[in-house]
Amino acid sequence: MGIPNLQVALDHSNLPSAIADVVAVGEVVDIIEVGTILCLQAGEEAVKCMRALYPKKTIVADTKCADAGGTVAKNCREAGADWMTVICCATIPTMKAAAKEVSEVQVELYGDWTYEQAQKWLDAGISQAIYHQSRDALLAGETWGEKDLSKVKKLIEMGFRVSVTGGLDVETLKLFEGVAVYTFITGRGITAAEDPKAAAQAFKDEIDRIWG
Amino acid sequence: MGIPNLQVALDHSNLPSAIADVVAVGEVVDIIEVGTILCLQAGEEAVKCMRALYPKKTIVADTKCADAGGTVAKNCREAGADWMTVICCATIPTMKAAAKEVSEVQVELYGDWTYEQAQKWLDAGISQAIYHQSRDALLAGETWGEKDLSKVKKLIEMGFRVSVTGGLDVETLKLFEGVAVYTFITGRGITAAEDPKAAAQAFKDEIDRIWG
């Protein structure tokens, strides 16, 4: 079982605050995500800034692309993104078109997706999925449970590299012990901490303790 | 039966070309859409420019929001958008959170949505839906047919105001004769025409001829 990556999600509503936060933790994390909110607010400038700041890190544009996959992906690549996300209800042609332009496409799982659909993504050559506790679901009081874990495990068994995200903190990580998670994604769990660099390092240390 | 609106979708990959195109047709159309591609490339600046250019037109930010509905919608409203779109696989809490911040939320229909889900959107107070021929599906050779029309009619019967989009041209409009379409959306059908203003007026004239 590999050691899971740590990904910081920058879900800021403006680029200056995202830059101010990322410089504290960018060297500690493995993957830097330009979150959807930031993509929609700052556009390609946000991806370009992250690429300029971190030429050797993996940069993901969390576009949650639903259509025009080829154009969105080409734009992401040209701005400097390695990976981008597509929403699970996008069509297979959209996903395939995106996959031609960027190094990797990740399917964001929201709503009532099925394993039959997931097999079609694999068949289309897309092998990363993001299992997401919806931010709004979390705000409505839902949290990680056995139901989530069994879905994550099933996706891994199918052949996906699975990222998990949504309300994660250092204490939550042990819930996933024994599960070959590919990447843990957290935003405010790092950026809103009193000491963001220490928070990122605490995530890394706990990942190493459990999976190292 | 009311007269359908005409909406121009600006799906440009950069803001200057979108501005150059919109000034030719903005006064002719009813609704100006900052398309997803443009949102992701130019961010909130794109919405702000359209609001500045057209203070009295309806401006829609086609965010296809899947999560963090409240934040995305607040950002859209603050930039000047009247409406925004959410993707159909977003959760109901996401849709409700968005609907609190903007005048209207429109559900973008992609993939395997169901009428049971659609009824939940109505129950949540969301009564605009966008029936979409996927751009990538169109590229793959699919087009408008009886299957699409019957879905559009069913949604209207349920109580939705339905926008239709994807590969529309002036000749396609008559396919919808007798159907109470709320809005016809076209992008390159107007902006890529030799004379975009004449193309927009031709859409308006044909809409008036059929529904007026």
Coordinates of C-alpha atoms in Angstrom, one line a residue:
Chain A
M1 CA 0.0 0.0 0.0
G2 CA 1.5 3.3 -1.1
I3 CA 1.7 6.4 1.1
P4 CA -1.3 8.7 0.3
N5 CA -0.6 12.1 -1.1
L6 CA -1.6 15.3 0.7
Q7 CA -3.4 17.9 -1.4
V8 CA -4.2 21.4 -0.3
A9 CA -7.4 22.8 -1.8
L10 CA -7.4 26.6 -2.3
D11 CA -11.1 27.5 -2.2
H12 CA -10.6 31.2 -1.7
S13 CA -12.8 33.8 -3.2
N14 CA -9.9 35.9 -4.3
L15 CA -6.4 35.2 -5.6
P16 CA -4.3 37.4 -3.2
S17 CA -5.6 35.5 -0.1
A18 CA -5.0 32.2 -1.9
I19 CA -1.4 33.1 -2.7
A20 CA -0.8 34.3 0.9
D21 CA -2.1 31.0 2.2
V22 CA -0.3 28.7 -0.2
V23 CA 3.2 30.1 0.3
A24 CA 3.1 28.9 3.8
V25 CA 2.3 25.2 2.9
G26 CA 3.1 24.7 -0.7
E27 CA 6.4 23.0 -0.1
V28 CA 5.0 20.6 2.5
V29 CA 2.1 19.3 0.5
D30 CA 2.3 17.0 -2.6
I31 CA -0.5 18.5 -4.7
I32 CA -1.9 22.0 -5.0
E33 CA -5.5 22.4 -6.0
V34 CA -7.0 25.6 -7.5
G35 CA -10.4 25.0 -6.0
T36 CA -13.6 25.6 -8.0
I37 CA -14.5 28.8 -6.1
L38 CA -11.1 30.2 -6.9
C39 CA -11.2 29.1 -10.6
L40 CA -14.6 30.9 -11.0
Q41 CA -13.3 34.0 -9.3
A42 CA -9.8 34.4 -10.6
G43 CA -9.9 32.4 -13.7
E44 CA -6.7 31.1 -15.4
E45 CA -4.6 33.6 -13.5
A46 CA -5.0 31.4 -10.4
V47 CA -3.5 28.3 -12.1
K48 CA -0.8 30.4 -13.7
C49 CA 0.2 31.8 -10.3
M50 CA 0.4 28.3 -8.7
R51 CA 2.5 27.0 -11.6
A52 CA 4.9 30.0 -11.3
L53 CA 5.2 29.5 -7.5
Y54 CA 5.6 25.7 -7.6
P55 CA 7.1 24.6 -10.9
K56 CA 7.6 21.0 -9.7
K57 CA 4.5 20.3 -7.8
T58 CA 1.4 18.7 -9.2
I59 CA -1.2 21.4 -9.9
V60 CA -4.9 20.5 -10.3
A61 CA -7.6 22.7 -11.6
D62 CA -10.8 21.8 -9.9
T63 CA -13.1 22.8 -12.7
K64 CA -15.7 20.1 -12.1
C65 CA -16.1 20.3 -15.9
A66 CA -19.5 19.2 -17.2
D67 CA -19.1 20.0 -20.9
A68 CA -16.7 21.3 -23.5
G69 CA -14.1 19.0 -22.0
G70 CA -11.6 19.6 -24.7
T71 CA -11.6 23.4 -24.5
V72 CA -11.6 23.5 -20.8
A73 CA -8.8 21.0 -20.5
K74 CA -6.7 22.7 -23.1
N75 CA -7.1 26.0 -21.3
C76 CA -6.2 24.4 -18.0
R77 CA -3.1 22.8 -19.5
E78 CA -2.0 26.0 -21.1
A79 CA -2.3 27.8 -17.8
G80 CA -0.1 25.2 -16.2
A81 CA -2.3 22.6 -14.7
D82 CA -1.3 18.9 -14.7
W83 CA -4.7 17.5 -13.7
M84 CA -8.3 18.7 -13.9
T85 CA -11.6 17.5 -12.5
V86 CA -14.8 16.6 -14.3
I87 CA -18.2 16.1 -12.7
C88 CA -19.5 12.6 -12.6
C89 CA -22.7 13.5 -14.6
A90 CA -20.6 14.7 -17.6
T91 CA -20.9 12.5 -20.6
I92 CA -18.1 10.0 -21.6
P93 CA -17.3 12.1 -24.7
T94 CA -16.7 15.1 -22.5
M95 CA -14.4 13.1 -20.2
K96 CA -12.5 11.6 -23.1
A97 CA -12.1 15.0 -24.7
A98 CA -10.6 16.4 -21.5
A99 CA -8.3 13.4 -21.0
K100 CA -6.7 14.1 -24.3
E101 CA -5.5 17.5 -23.2
V102 CA -4.3 17.2 -19.6
S103 CA -2.1 14.6 -17.9
E104 CA -4.9 13.2 -15.8
V105 CA -8.6 13.7 -15.3
Q106 CA -10.3 13.1 -12.0
V107 CA -14.0 12.3 -11.7
E108 CA -15.7 14.2 -8.9
L109 CA -18.4 12.1 -7.3
Y110 CA -21.6 14.0 -6.4
G111 CA -25.2 12.9 -6.2
D112 CA -26.5 9.6 -7.5
W113 CA -23.6 8.1 -9.5
T114 CA -23.5 4.3 -10.0
Y115 CA -20.8 1.7 -10.2
E116 CA -22.0 0.9 -13.8
Q117 CA -21.1 4.5 -14.7
A118 CA -17.8 4.2 -12.8
Q119 CA -16.9 1.2 -14.9
K120 CA -17.5 3.3 -18.0
W121 CA -15.1 5.9 -16.7
L122 CA -12.5 3.2 -16.2
D123 CA -13.2 1.9 -19.7
A124 CA -12.7 5.4 -21.1
G125 CA -9.2 5.4 -19.5
I126 CA -10.1 7.6 -16.5
S127 CA -8.7 6.0 -13.3
Q128 CA -8.8 8.8 -10.7
A129 CA -12.0 9.5 -8.7
I130 CA -12.6 11.9 -5.9
Y131 CA -15.0 10.8 -3.2
H132 CA -16.5 13.9 -1.7
Q133 CA -18.4 14.7 1.3
S134 CA -20.3 17.6 0.0
R135 CA -19.5 20.9 1.8
D136 CA -23.2 21.6 1.9
A137 CA -23.9 18.1 3.2
L138 CA -21.3 18.7 5.9
L139 CA -22.9 22.0 6.8
A140 CA -26.2 20.1 7.1
G141 CA -24.6 17.8 9.7
E142 CA -23.5 14.8 7.7
T143 CA -20.1 13.2 8.3
W144 CA -17.8 10.3 7.3
G145 CA -19.1 6.8 8.1
E146 CA -19.0 3.2 7.2
K147 CA -21.2 3.8 4.1
D148 CA -18.6 6.2 2.8
L149 CA -15.7 3.9 3.5
S150 CA -17.2 0.9 1.8
K151 CA -17.8 3.0 -1.3
V152 CA -14.2 4.2 -1.3
K153 CA -13.0 0.6 -0.9
K154 CA -15.2 -0.6 -3.7
L155 CA -13.9 2.1 -6.1
I156 CA -10.3 1.1 -5.2
E157 CA -11.1 -2.5 -5.9
M158 CA -12.5 -1.5 -9.3
G159 CA -9.1 0.0 -10.1
F160 CA -9.5 3.7 -9.2
R161 CA -6.9 5.8 -7.5
V162 CA -9.3 7.5 -5.0
S163 CA -8.9 10.9 -3.4
V164 CA -11.1 11.6 -0.4
T165 CA -12.2 15.1 0.7
G166 CA -14.7 17.0 2.8
G167 CA -14.3 17.9 6.4
L168 CA -11.1 16.0 6.9
D169 CA -8.8 16.7 9.9
V170 CA -5.8 15.0 11.3
E171 CA -8.0 12.9 13.7
T172 CA -10.2 11.8 10.8
L173 CA -7.3 10.1 8.9
K174 CA -7.3 7.0 11.2
L175 CA -10.8 6.2 10.0
F176 CA -9.1 5.2 6.7
E177 CA -6.5 2.9 8.2
G178 CA -6.0 -0.1 6.0
V179 CA -7.6 1.6 3.0
A180 CA -5.3 2.4 0.0
V181 CA -6.4 6.0 -0.3
Y182 CA -4.5 7.8 -3.1
T183 CA -4.8 11.3 -1.9
F184 CA -6.2 13.2 1.1
I185 CA -7.5 16.6 0.2
T186 CA -8.1 19.3 2.7
G187 CA -8.6 23.1 2.4
R188 CA -9.4 25.0 5.5
G189 CA -8.1 22.0 7.6
I190 CA -4.8 23.5 6.6
T191 CA -5.3 27.0 5.5
A192 CA -7.5 28.1 8.4
A193 CA -5.3 26.6 11.0
E194 CA -3.5 28.9 13.4
D195 CA -0.2 27.6 12.0
P196 CA -0.9 26.4 8.5
K197 CA 2.6 25.0 7.9
A198 CA 2.4 23.0 11.2
A199 CA -1.1 21.8 10.3
A200 CA 0.1 20.6 6.9
Q201 CA 3.1 18.8 8.5
A202 CA 0.8 17.2 11.1
F203 CA -1.3 15.8 8.2
K204 CA 1.9 14.5 6.6
D205 CA 3.2 13.0 9.8
E206 CA -0.1 11.2 10.6
I207 CA -0.2 9.8 7.0
D208 CA 3.3 8.6 7.4
R209 CA 2.5 7.0 10.8
I210 CA -0.5 5.1 9.4
W211 CA 0.6 4.2 5.9
G212 CA 4.4 4.6 6.1
Chain B
M1 CA -47.9 30.8 -24.4
G2 CA -45.3 33.5 -23.8
I3 CA -42.6 34.6 -26.3
P4 CA -39.4 32.7 -25.6
N5 CA -36.3 34.8 -24.6
L6 CA -33.1 34.8 -26.6
Q7 CA -29.9 34.2 -24.6
V8 CA -26.4 34.6 -26.1
A9 CA -23.8 32.4 -24.5
L10 CA -20.3 33.8 -24.4
D11 CA -18.1 30.7 -24.3
H12 CA -14.9 32.4 -25.2
S13 CA -11.5 31.4 -23.8
N14 CA -10.6 35.0 -23.1
L15 CA -12.5 38.1 -22.0
P16 CA -11.4 40.6 -24.8
S17 CA -12.9 38.4 -27.5
A18 CA -16.1 37.9 -25.5
I19 CA -16.4 41.7 -25.1
A20 CA -15.8 42.3 -28.7
D21 CA -18.5 39.9 -29.7
V22 CA -21.1 40.9 -27.1
V23 CA -21.1 44.6 -28.0
A24 CA -22.5 43.7 -31.4
V25 CA -25.5 41.8 -30.1
G26 CA -26.0 42.6 -26.4
E27 CA -28.9 45.1 -27.1
V28 CA -30.7 42.6 -29.3
V29 CA -30.8 39.6 -27.0
D30 CA -32.7 39.3 -23.7
I31 CA -30.2 37.5 -21.6
I32 CA -26.4 37.5 -21.6
E33 CA -24.6 34.4 -20.4
V34 CA -21.1 34.3 -19.2
G35 CA -20.4 30.8 -20.3
T36 CA -18.5 28.2 -18.2
I37 CA -15.4 28.4 -20.3
L38 CA -15.3 32.1 -19.9
C39 CA -16.0 31.9 -16.1
L40 CA -13.1 29.5 -15.7
Q41 CA -10.8 31.6 -17.8
A42 CA -11.6 35.2 -16.8
G43 CA -13.3 34.7 -13.4
E44 CA -15.5 37.3 -11.9
E45 CA -14.1 40.0 -14.2
A46 CA -16.2 38.6 -17.0
V47 CA -19.4 38.9 -15.0
K48 CA -18.4 42.4 -13.9
C49 CA -17.8 43.5 -17.5
M50 CA -21.1 42.3 -18.7
R51 CA -22.9 44.0 -15.9
A52 CA -21.1 47.3 -16.6
L53 CA -21.9 47.0 -20.3
Y54 CA -25.5 46.0 -19.9
P55 CA -26.9 47.3 -16.6
K56 CA -30.5 46.4 -17.4
K57 CA -30.1 43.0 -19.1
T58 CA -30.4 39.7 -17.3
I59 CA -26.9 38.4 -16.7
V60 CA -26.4 34.7 -16.0
A61 CA -23.2 33.1 -14.7
D62 CA -23.0 29.6 -16.1
T63 CA -21.0 28.2 -13.2
K64 CA -22.6 24.7 -13.4
C65 CA -22.0 24.8 -9.6
A66 CA -21.7 21.4 -7.9
D67 CA -20.8 22.4 -4.4
A68 CA -20.3 25.3 -2.1
G69 CA -23.5 26.8 -3.6
G70 CA -23.8 29.6 -1.1
T71 CA -20.2 30.9 -1.7
V72 CA -20.3 30.6 -5.4
A73 CA -23.7 32.3 -5.6
K74 CA -22.7 35.1 -3.3
N75 CA -19.6 35.7 -5.5
C76 CA -21.8 35.7 -8.6
R77 CA -24.2 38.1 -7.2
E78 CA -21.5 40.5 -6.0
A79 CA -20.0 40.5 -9.5
G80 CA -23.4 41.4 -10.9
A81 CA -25.0 38.2 -12.0
D82 CA -28.8 37.9 -11.7
W83 CA -28.9 34.1 -12.3
M84 CA -26.5 31.3 -12.0
T85 CA -26.5 27.6 -13.0
V86 CA -26.1 24.5 -10.9
I87 CA -25.3 21.1 -12.2
C88 CA -28.1 18.5 -11.9
C89 CA -26.0 16.1 -9.8
A90 CA -25.5 18.8 -7.1
T91 CA -27.2 18.0 -3.8
I92 CA -30.4 19.8 -2.8
P93 CA -28.6 21.6 0.1
T94 CA -26.1 23.0 -2.6
M95 CA -29.0 24.2 -4.8
K96 CA -30.9 25.7 -1.8
A97 CA -27.8 27.5 -0.6
A98 CA -27.3 29.0 -4.1
A99 CA -30.9 30.0 -4.4
K100 CA -30.6 32.2 -1.3
E101 CA -28.0 34.4 -2.9
V102 CA -29.0 35.0 -6.5
S103 CA -32.4 36.0 -8.0
E104 CA -32.7 32.6 -9.8
V105 CA -30.9 29.3 -10.0
Q106 CA -31.1 27.2 -13.2
V107 CA -30.5 23.4 -13.1
E108 CA -28.3 22.3 -16.0
L109 CA -29.4 18.8 -17.2
Y110 CA -26.5 16.5 -18.0
G111 CA -26.2 12.7 -17.8
D112 CA -28.7 10.4 -16.2
W113 CA -31.0 12.8 -14.3
T114 CA -34.5 11.6 -13.4
Y115 CA -38.0 13.2 -13.1
E116 CA -38.0 12.2 -9.4
Q117 CA -34.9 14.4 -8.9
A118 CA -36.5 17.1 -11.0
Q119 CA -39.5 17.1 -8.7
K120 CA -37.1 17.6 -5.7
W121 CA -35.7 20.6 -7.4
L122 CA -39.2 22.1 -7.8
D123 CA -39.9 21.2 -4.2
A124 CA -36.8 23.1 -3.3
G125 CA -38.1 26.2 -5.1
I126 CA -36.0 25.9 -8.2
S127 CA -38.2 26.2 -11.3
Q128 CA -35.7 26.9 -14.1
A129 CA -34.0 24.0 -16.0
I130 CA -31.7 24.0 -18.9
Y131 CA -32.1 21.1 -21.4
H132 CA -28.8 20.7 -23.0
Q133 CA -27.5 18.9 -26.0
S134 CA -24.0 18.3 -24.8
R135 CA -21.4 20.1 -26.9
D136 CA -19.4 16.9 -27.0
A137 CA -22.4 14.9 -27.8
L138 CA -23.1 17.2 -30.7
L139 CA -19.5 16.8 -31.8
A140 CA -20.1 13.1 -31.7
G141 CA -22.9 13.5 -34.2
E142 CA -26.0 13.5 -32.0
T143 CA -28.8 16.1 -32.6
W144 CA -32.2 17.3 -31.5
G145 CA -35.0 14.7 -31.9
E146 CA -38.4 13.7 -30.6
K147 CA -36.8 12.1 -27.5
D148 CA -35.5 15.6 -26.6
L149 CA -38.7 17.4 -27.3
S150 CA -40.8 15.0 -25.2
K151 CA -38.4 15.5 -22.2
V152 CA -38.6 19.3 -22.7
K153 CA -42.5 19.1 -22.8
K154 CA -42.6 16.9 -19.7
L155 CA -40.4 19.3 -17.7
I156 CA -42.7 22.2 -18.7
E157 CA -45.7 20.2 -17.7
M158 CA -44.1 19.6 -14.3
G159 CA -43.8 23.4 -13.8
F160 CA -40.3 24.3 -15.0
R161 CA -39.5 27.2 -17.2
V162 CA -37.2 25.4 -19.6
S163 CA -34.2 26.8 -21.6
V164 CA -32.9 24.8 -24.5
T165 CA -29.4 24.9 -25.8
G166 CA -26.9 23.1 -27.9
G167 CA -26.4 23.3 -31.7
L168 CA -29.4 25.6 -32.2
D169 CA -29.8 27.7 -35.4
V170 CA -32.6 29.7 -36.8
E171 CA -33.9 26.7 -38.8
T172 CA -33.9 24.5 -35.6
L173 CA -36.4 26.8 -33.8
K174 CA -39.4 25.5 -35.7
L175 CA -38.8 22.0 -34.2
F176 CA -40.1 23.6 -31.0
E177 CA -43.3 25.1 -32.4
G178 CA -46.2 24.6 -30.0
V179 CA -43.8 24.0 -27.1
A180 CA -43.7 26.7 -24.4
V181 CA -39.9 27.1 -24.3
Y182 CA -38.8 29.8 -21.9
T183 CA -35.5 30.6 -23.4
F184 CA -33.4 29.7 -26.5
I185 CA -29.7 29.8 -25.8
T186 CA -27.1 30.0 -28.5
G187 CA -23.5 30.9 -28.6
R188 CA -21.6 30.5 -31.8
G189 CA -25.0 30.5 -33.7
I190 CA -24.8 34.2 -33.1
T191 CA -21.2 35.1 -32.3
A192 CA -19.6 33.1 -35.1
A193 CA -22.0 34.4 -37.7
E194 CA -20.7 36.7 -40.5
D195 CA -23.0 39.4 -39.2
P196 CA -23.7 38.6 -35.5
K197 CA -26.2 41.4 -35.0
A198 CA -28.2 40.2 -38.0
A199 CA -28.0 36.6 -36.8
A200 CA -29.3 37.7 -33.4
Q201 CA -32.1 39.6 -35.0
A202 CA -32.9 36.6 -37.2
F203 CA -33.3 34.5 -34.1
K204 CA -35.6 37.1 -32.6
D205 CA -37.7 37.4 -35.7
E206 CA -38.2 33.7 -36.1
I207 CA -39.1 33.4 -32.4
D208 CA -41.7 36.2 -32.9
R209 CA -43.0 34.6 -36.1
I210 CA -43.6 31.2 -34.3
W211 CA -44.6 32.3 -30.8
G212 CA -45.6 36.0 -31.2

